[in-house]
Every structure is written in C-alpha cells, then in structure tokens.
C-alpha cells in the first residue's frame, strides 16, 4: 500500500498534530521525516541557542514516535531532493505537513506543494501553530489590522478554537524503514560547549511542555495578572520555547486555561484573561508578519527608514555582554546568555535601552536575540523589537523611553532578580542596587563593589541619552505624516 510522507518541520509533537492525525486517518502507512537544514530560512537561519533546543526536540520526538511503533527518518540535504528520494524509497503517494507561516518558510512549503502535486501526489498542509489562519481576519476595508485591540475583538467575535486532537495510540509503519542519519550528523550542538547552562535550565520535548503547562495551570497562573511584570518572581509560564517549536499548541494551552478557569475564584479569572491576551499578542505578531513579510528587516512605519541610528561597536558589545553599568539591563542580558531566555518586562527594557538610550538600530538587537534565545521566533522577535523601537504595529510611542533605574526600582524592588544575575552587586543595599554609581563610597566599599573594576560605570547618562533620542525622533517627525 502506498505510504503517506509526514514532513515534520514544525509542530514537533504527537498530540494536536493535524497533519499526523489526518495522515493516520487516511489509512495508509505513515513515514515521519525530518529534513535539515530547514528550507526557507531566508536571512534567518536558526540561531545558536535554538539549535541546541532543536536537538533536544528531535531526540524526544524520535522516542515518542518509537513508543507508537514508528520512527523519525532524518535526512541532511536540500529539502526537495531529500523528500523526492524518500518518496521513491518509500513508494509514497502523499505528502502531509503542517505549515510554517514565516514568509520564506511559507514559500518553501508552497514549492513542495507544487512540486509533488505536479507528480500526482496528494498534498495537504495544516495549521498546527496558530489559533486562526492569518489570512482570515481583515478589517471592514478588507485590509489587515495594524492595531491589536480591534484585531482581537474581531478574533473573539468570529473565531472558534476547536478542541485539541488527542495523540494517536499507534502510527502505522511502512513495511521497510529507509535509512536515517544519526541526530549527531546534523551538528546542532556547538563546537565549543557554551550551552551547558542552557541545557541545565530547560528540558525540551512534548512531555516536558505538557508538564510545564499542567504545573502552570495548577499553580502560578492564578496570580499572573499580579506577578507577570516582576522578573524576580516565578510569575510567567515559560512556555515560549515549547510554543515556538510546537511541542505544545496554542489550542492545547487555550483549552487547558478554559478548563482551569471554570473552577477558579473570581480574582483568578482576570489572570486567565491576561494570560490568554498574551497568547493573543503572539497570534497578532504572526498575523503582522504574514501580512507584512518585510518586517524582520524593515520598519513597518516607513518614516523610520530615515531614523539616524548610531554605529557604536563598543556600546553594542557592552550591551550584549551585560556590562552597561545599569544593573537591570545587565541582569537581563546575562540571564539571556546563561539560559537562552529573558523575562518579557526585561526584554522590553533592554530593547528600549538599546534603541533609545544607545540609539542602536533595532535590527541589530533583534539579531542578537535571534542567536541567543531558545524561543527565538521570527514573528514575535521582529514584532517585539519594532514595538520597542516605536516603529511597528501598535508600538510603544517613540517618546516613551523606559528609565532603567526607575524600572528596576519598580519591578525588582527587593533586587531578587538583579542579585541573582549580578552577584558582584549582591551585598549592596536595595536603595543603591539599581544605581550603584550614586551610592556613597562607604556603602560601595562595605558591599565590596569597586566601580570601574568589579562592576562598570554606566556607559551613558540616561537623561542625556533620552534627550538625544528625542532629538533624533524629532528629525524624522516631519516625515511622520507624509
Ligand atoms: P508568558 O507571559 O507566560 O506568556 C505566554 C505566551 O504568550 C508566551 O509563551 C508567548 O508565546 C506569548 N507572548 C507573551 N508575551 C508576548 C508578546 N509580547 N509578544 C508575543 N507573544 C507573547 N517571544 C518569543 O516567543 N520569541 C521571541 O523571539 C521574542 N522576542 C521578543 C523580543 C522583544 C524585544 C520583546 C519585547 C518581546 C519578545 N518576545 C518573544 C515576547 C515575550 O517576551 C516572550 O514571548 C515571553 O517573555 C515568553 O515568556 P513566557 O512564555 O513565560 O510568557
């Protein structure tokens, strides 16, 4: 009997995997295949930290497939050629896959569709990663929304989130398994082992994702509305890498939250709502990327193409290394390097500091996040950076410039976060922790801090940098409404 090729390029899970479920329902043997490198990465080949995660994902997926009587066939060569060879080896007559919505990846999916349809294959692509098809929601003028609230209102009015599909109990195998390359052949691990602390911080895979979701629903979710902005608390779900790699689907999260909400006290409903709203921002970011495919590199608001960004290698290096002299910024950048993740509030503040205090181009900050985040996601990252720079959809206005000291004193009042990531400041009293350069010499000496030696002086004066940023903004304002 001809085989169905299941091309796994996103949605690395067995539950709520529409391509897998429909392939099994077709009644023929199913051959799951993974081709590397990803076709259609465009200018955004997978970053270093994400590759570390990818390796863990594939190892877990292969194990779960084996428990269902199946296998993961891995091939390391250009995608169409690899699929073509496999189709011949397997005697396949159908290709099923889940769509990736990033612009270049979508093109690659469309190419595969055309290629195999022309050869008489049955080809089907499914949505496994979003709550709604981005093409389905348009405003009254038939144009894409650029502001979140009306987008979300339209989503809630028109969209229905169907229940997730359970994982299959078994997957019918082909009579003979073609050769598979070993996972190591993909060289996903870095040559220099800088990734040990990332591996320690996370467990990739569908089972880990489900555990994380269960623990979240049973615990901290109830207080999300109060705790989500405080990076020192355990107040956010940390589901982002699992969502990015499709080890869990937004539908699964949506329904888990809905079920949990049913038994919650009234105050917790606000938390559930706030949390679903964040999932909605993810949805909106993907929607914006779908309709405005140039946004990873180009500002959505065209006047920002004329913005006088600076070129300052020293400032860029200090920011990347977490040596700016602003404790909250440095804590965030060090958390990012050590764990491949950063709290959302701190992402907003470090990105604001980068684009406004340092006046460095948002694209270059986005590149660093891309390489170092385990949840690096073209839609969310481009959207987040354009938001911070003030040039994107529904973005923070340019003149709203975060003060890194005030943000620290507000969201890390007791200094739990800064002390965790900047141990050299740990003994400073709370009053000076977010502005060590203002501390009296006696306090610095008592805390063992020697500014310029054990911890840097600030690389900019925030007030002066703020004024410089506003001047730069004023220089393009005339173009704002042309
Ligand atoms: P929670 O607060 O528990 O939220 C649940 C889920 O909602 C998240 O997992 C995420 O999928 C989604 N979500 C939450 N906040 C946002 C948001 N602001 N925009 C879009 N989706 C959101 N997120 C990524 O997944 N990948 C990125 O590459 C990325 N880059 C970012 C860059 C910048 C400059 C900024 C400001 C934000 C970025 N974000 C990115 C969004 C957000 O910071 C992370 O999704 C969030 O911190 C992940 O932690 P969590 O899972 O605990 O989030």
XYZ file of C-alpha atoms and ligand atoms in Angstrom:
535
model
C 0.000 0.000 0.000
C 1.471 3.449 -0.865
C 2.818 5.385 2.019
C 1.980 8.880 3.352
C 5.084 11.006 3.961
C 4.659 13.141 7.053
C 7.096 16.034 6.639
C 7.800 17.346 10.142
C 9.122 20.901 10.002
C 7.115 22.452 12.819
C 4.646 21.121 15.373
C 7.119 18.673 16.914
C 4.534 16.749 18.930
C 2.152 13.809 18.629
C -0.886 15.377 20.301
C -2.918 18.025 18.490
C -0.881 17.456 15.377
C -3.369 17.780 12.495
C -1.006 16.561 9.754
C -0.243 13.417 11.750
C -3.878 12.787 12.705
C -5.168 13.169 9.144
C -2.286 11.081 7.756
C -3.231 8.230 10.104
C -6.920 8.627 9.247
C -6.026 8.164 5.571
C -5.400 4.539 6.443
C -2.017 4.064 4.725
C 1.402 3.568 6.364
C 2.850 6.848 7.665
C 6.545 7.757 7.423
C 7.573 10.755 9.599
C 10.541 12.599 8.078
C 12.701 15.468 9.232
C 14.876 17.314 6.719
C 17.751 19.563 7.755
C 18.685 22.309 7.192
C 15.223 23.849 7.193
C 14.273 25.012 3.750
C 13.125 28.596 3.639
C 15.094 30.156 6.465
C 15.762 33.139 4.203
C 18.066 35.563 6.000
C 17.220 33.942 9.326
C 18.917 30.563 9.649
C 18.175 29.066 13.059
C 20.183 30.779 15.830
C 22.737 29.014 18.014
C 20.611 28.642 21.171
C 17.601 27.437 19.177
C 19.746 24.777 17.516
C 20.569 23.437 20.970
C 16.838 23.215 21.681
C 16.138 21.681 18.264
C 18.446 18.780 19.035
C 16.588 18.047 22.284
C 13.248 18.320 20.490
C 14.229 15.803 17.839
C 15.590 13.323 20.379
C 12.299 13.480 22.340
C 10.145 13.262 19.232
C 12.036 10.216 17.991
C 11.478 8.491 21.367
C 7.757 9.241 21.383
C 7.392 8.032 17.795
C 9.091 4.779 18.791
C 6.578 4.229 21.599
C 3.857 4.357 18.905
C 5.602 1.814 16.664
C 7.039 4.479 14.381
C 10.398 6.148 13.647
C 11.850 9.504 12.701
C 13.678 9.432 9.376
C 16.320 12.146 9.360
C 17.980 13.384 6.181
C 20.634 16.063 5.941
C 20.372 17.562 2.460
C 18.325 20.087 0.456
C 14.664 19.632 1.189
C 13.012 18.890 -2.147
C 15.749 16.473 -3.196
C 15.544 14.679 0.160
C 11.745 14.409 0.016
C 11.912 13.221 -3.586
C 14.402 10.451 -2.754
C 12.391 9.382 0.256
C 9.167 9.323 -1.721
C 10.822 6.872 -4.164
C 12.317 4.738 -1.377
C 9.004 4.580 0.484
C 6.736 4.249 -2.529
C 4.815 7.273 -1.217
C 1.835 8.839 -2.962
C 1.033 11.598 -0.469
C 2.803 14.397 1.390
C 1.257 15.834 4.558
C 2.771 18.615 6.626
C 1.996 21.497 8.977
C 2.534 24.983 7.579
C 5.218 27.279 8.865
C 3.972 30.816 8.437
C 7.270 32.725 8.257
C 7.495 34.271 4.745
C 10.442 32.255 3.402
C 9.256 29.036 5.038
C 5.815 29.501 3.535
C 7.411 29.809 0.101
C 9.288 26.567 0.743
C 6.001 24.865 1.700
C 4.318 26.192 -1.445
C 7.217 24.971 -3.574
C 6.927 21.483 -2.109
C 3.162 21.550 -2.749
C 3.620 22.479 -6.404
C 6.447 20.018 -6.957
C 4.644 16.998 -5.523
C 1.207 17.879 -6.900
C 2.748 18.011 -10.385
C 3.959 14.460 -9.774
C 0.464 13.266 -8.899
C 0.859 13.224 -5.124
C -1.918 14.070 -2.737
C -0.509 17.073 -0.852
C -2.085 18.620 2.238
C -0.857 21.367 4.582
C -2.416 22.112 8.001
C -2.338 24.835 10.610
C -0.770 23.427 13.771
C 0.795 26.545 15.246
C -1.819 29.313 15.357
C -5.318 29.698 16.726
C -6.504 31.261 13.461
C -5.360 31.379 9.852
C -3.743 34.823 9.449
C -5.447 35.307 6.082
C -8.932 35.005 7.579
C -9.234 38.200 9.630
C -9.409 41.520 7.794
C -10.975 44.864 8.711
C -14.056 46.394 7.064
C -11.902 47.792 4.245
C -10.569 44.294 3.574
C -7.134 45.308 4.918
C -5.084 43.684 7.683
C -5.429 45.117 11.195
C -2.428 47.048 12.496
C -3.759 47.678 15.982
C -4.116 44.867 18.478
C -7.448 45.657 20.191
C -9.688 45.681 17.090
C -7.824 42.644 15.793
C -8.508 40.765 18.990
C -12.124 41.900 19.129
C -12.644 40.569 15.608
C -10.903 37.326 16.549
C -13.143 36.786 19.570
C -16.284 37.537 17.545
C -15.514 35.380 14.526
C -13.167 32.649 15.579
C -13.826 29.392 17.320
C -10.953 27.451 18.870
C -11.683 23.747 18.270
C -10.627 21.255 20.953
C -7.164 19.728 20.554
C -6.747 16.342 18.877
C -5.524 13.555 21.211
C -2.196 11.825 20.473
C -2.559 8.623 18.424
C -2.018 5.280 20.176
C -0.114 3.852 17.244
C 1.172 5.050 13.900
C 1.052 2.514 11.045
C 4.654 1.960 9.881
C 5.852 1.419 6.302
C 6.871 -2.195 5.527
C 10.561 -1.195 5.415
C 12.141 1.840 7.092
C 14.520 3.763 4.839
C 17.931 4.726 6.233
C 18.051 7.599 8.652
C 21.032 9.726 9.513
C 22.000 9.944 13.177
C 20.963 13.090 15.012
C 24.628 13.955 15.535
C 25.073 14.255 11.751
C 23.061 17.490 11.873
C 25.795 19.131 14.023
C 23.248 21.086 16.027
C 25.461 21.210 19.126
C 28.029 23.994 19.265
C 31.681 23.003 18.867
C 32.635 24.995 21.965
C 30.334 23.780 24.742
C 28.907 27.151 25.852
C 25.465 25.605 26.052
C 25.804 23.668 29.342
C 23.845 26.225 31.375
C 21.073 26.302 28.765
C 20.744 22.527 28.907
C 20.630 22.738 32.682
C 17.889 25.370 32.615
C 15.472 23.560 30.293
C 14.052 20.188 29.293
C 12.808 20.263 25.692
C 10.122 17.949 24.341
C 6.385 17.404 24.289
C 6.213 15.652 27.675
C 8.140 18.490 29.353
C 5.871 21.040 27.654
C 2.779 19.281 28.972
C 4.269 19.108 32.494
C 5.084 22.811 32.325
C 1.530 23.637 31.232
C -0.025 21.420 33.936
C 2.151 22.940 36.661
C 1.378 26.426 35.375
C -2.388 25.846 35.344
C -2.313 24.289 38.810
C -0.117 26.983 40.347
C 1.210 30.413 39.422
C -1.305 31.086 36.614
C -3.876 32.133 39.186
C -1.776 35.186 40.069
C -0.486 36.013 36.571
C -2.243 39.399 36.450
C -0.355 40.498 39.582
C 3.024 38.804 39.071
C 3.697 38.813 35.323
C 5.755 42.015 35.361
C 8.141 41.051 38.153
C 11.159 39.197 36.800
C 12.297 38.058 40.255
C 9.031 36.121 40.785
C 8.065 32.846 39.177
C 5.113 34.652 37.658
C 5.151 33.717 33.962
C 4.588 30.400 32.212
C 7.952 29.952 30.424
C 6.069 28.156 27.679
C 7.572 30.240 24.851
C 10.226 27.787 23.562
C 7.721 24.923 23.690
C 5.256 27.020 21.734
C 7.869 28.104 19.243
C 8.964 24.545 18.489
C 5.379 23.342 18.523
C 5.949 20.941 21.399
C 2.652 22.274 22.618
C -0.018 24.037 20.589
C -1.784 27.306 21.391
C -5.056 25.359 21.160
C -3.916 22.978 23.896
C -2.981 25.940 26.088
C -6.207 27.769 25.305
C -8.388 24.809 26.280
C -6.320 23.957 29.379
C -6.796 27.530 30.606
C -10.525 27.487 29.804
C -10.992 24.257 31.759
C -8.965 25.552 34.665
C -10.846 28.857 34.709
C -14.154 27.076 35.191
C -13.160 26.132 38.748
C -11.373 29.343 39.672
C -12.261 32.015 42.211
C -13.351 35.332 40.585
C -9.991 37.121 41.107
C -8.240 34.396 39.109
C -10.402 34.983 36.034
C -8.560 38.246 35.471
C -5.308 36.273 35.430
C -6.607 33.730 32.943
C -7.813 36.553 30.741
C -4.490 38.383 30.974
C -2.661 35.201 30.059
C -4.877 34.437 27.044
C -4.347 38.019 25.953
C -0.587 37.339 25.795
C -1.262 34.312 23.625
C -3.289 36.708 21.503
C -0.269 39.014 21.157
C 1.625 36.007 19.823
C -1.189 35.454 17.368
C -1.137 39.132 16.353
C 2.654 39.105 15.884
C 2.315 36.155 13.487
C -0.559 37.900 11.738
C 1.537 41.047 11.250
C 4.472 39.044 9.868
C 2.130 37.201 7.495
C 0.663 40.416 6.089
C 3.868 42.488 6.273
C 6.596 39.973 5.395
C 9.398 42.567 5.297
C 9.072 43.465 8.993
C 12.036 41.343 10.230
C 14.295 43.847 8.445
C 12.209 46.929 7.568
C 10.261 49.203 9.910
C 6.509 48.924 9.441
C 6.270 52.713 9.691
C 8.290 53.798 6.655
C 9.426 57.149 8.118
C 11.679 55.164 10.463
C 13.767 54.149 7.463
C 15.277 57.667 7.821
C 15.972 57.372 11.540
C 19.547 58.438 12.425
C 20.683 55.250 14.177
C 24.237 55.229 15.536
C 27.008 52.804 14.837
C 28.832 52.112 18.130
C 30.589 48.761 18.411
C 31.710 49.357 21.993
C 28.174 50.076 23.212
C 26.857 47.061 21.294
C 29.435 44.781 22.935
C 28.746 46.171 26.407
C 25.002 45.588 25.966
C 25.483 42.051 24.681
C 27.838 41.134 27.500
C 25.693 42.679 30.248
C 28.310 45.328 31.080
C 26.364 48.547 30.579
C 26.564 49.629 34.222
C 22.732 49.554 34.522
C 22.007 46.583 36.772
C 18.561 45.673 35.414
C 19.814 45.760 31.812
C 22.896 43.745 32.681
C 20.892 41.191 34.676
C 18.605 40.641 31.674
C 21.445 40.269 29.204
C 23.228 37.820 31.494
C 20.056 35.810 32.054
C 19.700 35.636 28.277
C 23.253 34.393 27.790
C 23.073 31.848 30.602
C 19.599 30.399 29.984
C 18.603 31.363 26.437
C 15.536 33.174 27.784
C 14.664 36.545 29.276
C 11.602 37.755 31.133
C 9.202 39.791 28.948
C 9.406 43.002 31.001
C 13.184 42.836 30.852
C 13.092 42.170 27.096
C 11.092 45.378 26.758
C 13.509 47.372 28.925
C 16.731 46.015 27.378
C 15.321 46.624 23.890
C 14.241 50.154 24.811
C 17.698 50.838 26.248
C 19.292 49.509 23.060
C 17.182 51.564 20.655
C 16.658 54.717 22.712
C 19.494 55.144 25.219
C 22.142 53.704 22.909
C 20.377 54.726 19.681
C 21.467 51.492 18.038
C 19.380 50.035 15.186
C 16.702 47.641 16.397
C 17.613 45.135 13.670
C 20.992 44.597 15.282
C 19.467 43.970 18.725
C 16.966 41.609 17.132
C 19.877 39.657 15.588
C 21.486 39.137 18.981
C 18.208 37.941 20.491
C 17.749 35.702 17.461
C 21.057 33.988 18.101
C 20.789 33.687 21.867
C 17.098 32.978 22.626
C 15.866 29.394 22.816
C 12.429 30.759 21.900
C 13.767 32.923 19.017
C 10.723 33.360 16.832
C 10.762 35.482 13.692
C 7.247 36.839 14.253
C 7.482 37.567 17.995
C 11.048 38.827 17.874
C 10.530 41.217 14.953
C 7.285 42.403 16.482
C 8.863 42.885 19.939
C 11.806 44.856 18.547
C 9.665 47.054 16.324
C 7.375 47.624 19.292
C 10.304 48.683 21.476
C 11.780 50.940 18.793
C 8.398 52.571 18.207
C 8.274 51.748 14.508
C 5.969 48.720 14.425
C 2.293 47.789 14.629
C 0.620 49.144 17.763
C 4.100 50.050 19.027
C 5.218 51.903 22.144
C 5.329 55.597 21.145
C 8.887 56.685 20.492
C 8.822 59.342 23.212
C 8.006 56.722 25.895
C 11.528 55.903 26.994
C 11.989 53.454 29.854
C 14.212 54.696 32.648
C 16.238 51.594 33.545
C 16.716 52.693 37.156
C 13.054 53.525 37.757
C 12.004 50.282 36.057
C 14.357 48.339 38.318
C 13.075 50.056 41.434
C 9.507 49.385 40.399
C 9.675 45.827 39.113
C 12.612 44.455 41.108
C 12.105 46.385 44.314
C 13.856 43.879 46.563
C 16.536 43.243 43.967
C 15.896 39.482 43.767
C 16.447 39.450 40.005
C 19.489 41.708 39.901
C 21.176 39.890 42.787
C 20.554 36.545 41.058
C 22.319 37.602 37.858
C 24.866 40.144 39.129
C 26.380 38.544 42.193
C 29.081 41.222 42.369
C 26.361 43.704 43.434
C 24.555 41.310 45.794
C 25.731 42.940 49.010
C 24.628 46.468 48.013
C 21.581 47.702 49.954
C 18.309 47.894 47.979
C 18.473 51.693 47.967
C 21.570 51.651 45.693
C 21.211 48.354 43.909
C 19.713 49.817 40.730
C 22.025 52.859 40.683
C 25.358 51.823 42.199
C 27.145 54.887 40.783
C 25.070 57.048 43.108
C 25.931 55.036 46.233
C 28.206 56.667 48.832
C 31.791 55.392 48.717
C 31.371 53.827 52.171
C 28.394 51.722 51.022
C 30.253 50.581 47.924
C 33.293 49.628 49.979
C 31.147 47.735 52.518
C 29.490 45.792 49.659
C 32.857 45.036 48.027
C 31.959 46.985 44.878
C 34.745 48.872 43.100
C 33.095 50.739 40.243
C 35.083 50.524 37.033
C 36.760 47.353 38.375
C 34.240 44.842 39.748
C 31.251 46.461 38.038
C 31.203 49.085 35.248
C 30.212 52.740 35.470
C 27.091 53.414 33.349
C 28.018 53.653 29.667
C 25.536 56.509 29.115
C 23.893 59.212 31.151
C 20.225 58.249 30.892
C 18.859 61.802 30.917
C 21.297 62.982 28.237
C 20.649 59.834 26.184
C 16.920 60.413 26.486
C 17.254 63.965 25.185
C 19.448 62.719 22.310
C 16.829 60.089 21.403
C 14.036 62.662 21.400
C 16.100 64.921 19.123
C 16.678 62.021 16.768
C 12.961 61.331 16.779
C 12.189 64.981 16.083
C 14.409 64.752 12.994
C 12.026 62.252 11.362
C 8.787 63.655 12.770
C 8.266 65.893 9.775
C 8.102 62.737 7.709
C 5.618 61.041 10.022
C 2.527 62.069 8.187
C 3.784 62.344 4.621
P 4.022 34.357 29.275
O 3.915 35.690 29.885
O 3.746 33.190 30.142
O 3.033 34.348 28.011
C 2.523 33.149 27.415
C 2.843 33.116 25.940
O 2.261 34.225 25.272
C 4.327 33.205 25.618
O 4.953 31.940 25.712
C 4.339 33.758 24.209
O 4.147 32.757 23.240
C 3.122 34.678 24.212
N 3.556 36.048 24.495
C 3.722 36.616 25.699
N 4.094 37.907 25.552
C 4.170 38.148 24.226
C 4.495 39.277 23.441
N 4.814 40.447 23.994
N 4.504 39.159 22.095
C 4.165 37.998 21.504
N 3.838 36.885 22.206
C 3.837 36.955 23.537
N 8.667 35.879 22.254
C 9.038 34.737 21.638
O 8.359 33.710 21.782
N 10.144 34.706 20.829
C 10.929 35.806 20.623
O 11.899 35.737 19.857
C 10.573 37.005 21.310
N 11.350 38.112 21.191
C 10.971 39.269 21.855
C 11.763 40.427 21.703
C 11.408 41.600 22.351
C 12.253 42.831 22.187
C 10.254 41.622 23.164
C 9.857 42.886 23.869
C 9.459 40.502 23.310
C 9.802 39.303 22.662
N 9.022 38.132 22.799
C 9.398 36.999 22.135
C 7.737 38.161 23.520
C 7.796 37.768 25.010
O 8.805 38.464 25.649
C 8.002 36.270 25.236
O 7.083 35.536 24.465
C 7.800 35.890 26.701
O 8.708 36.583 27.502
C 7.971 34.408 26.878
O 7.883 34.046 28.227
P 6.647 33.216 28.777
O 6.403 32.028 27.924
O 6.875 32.987 30.224
O 5.452 34.253 28.587
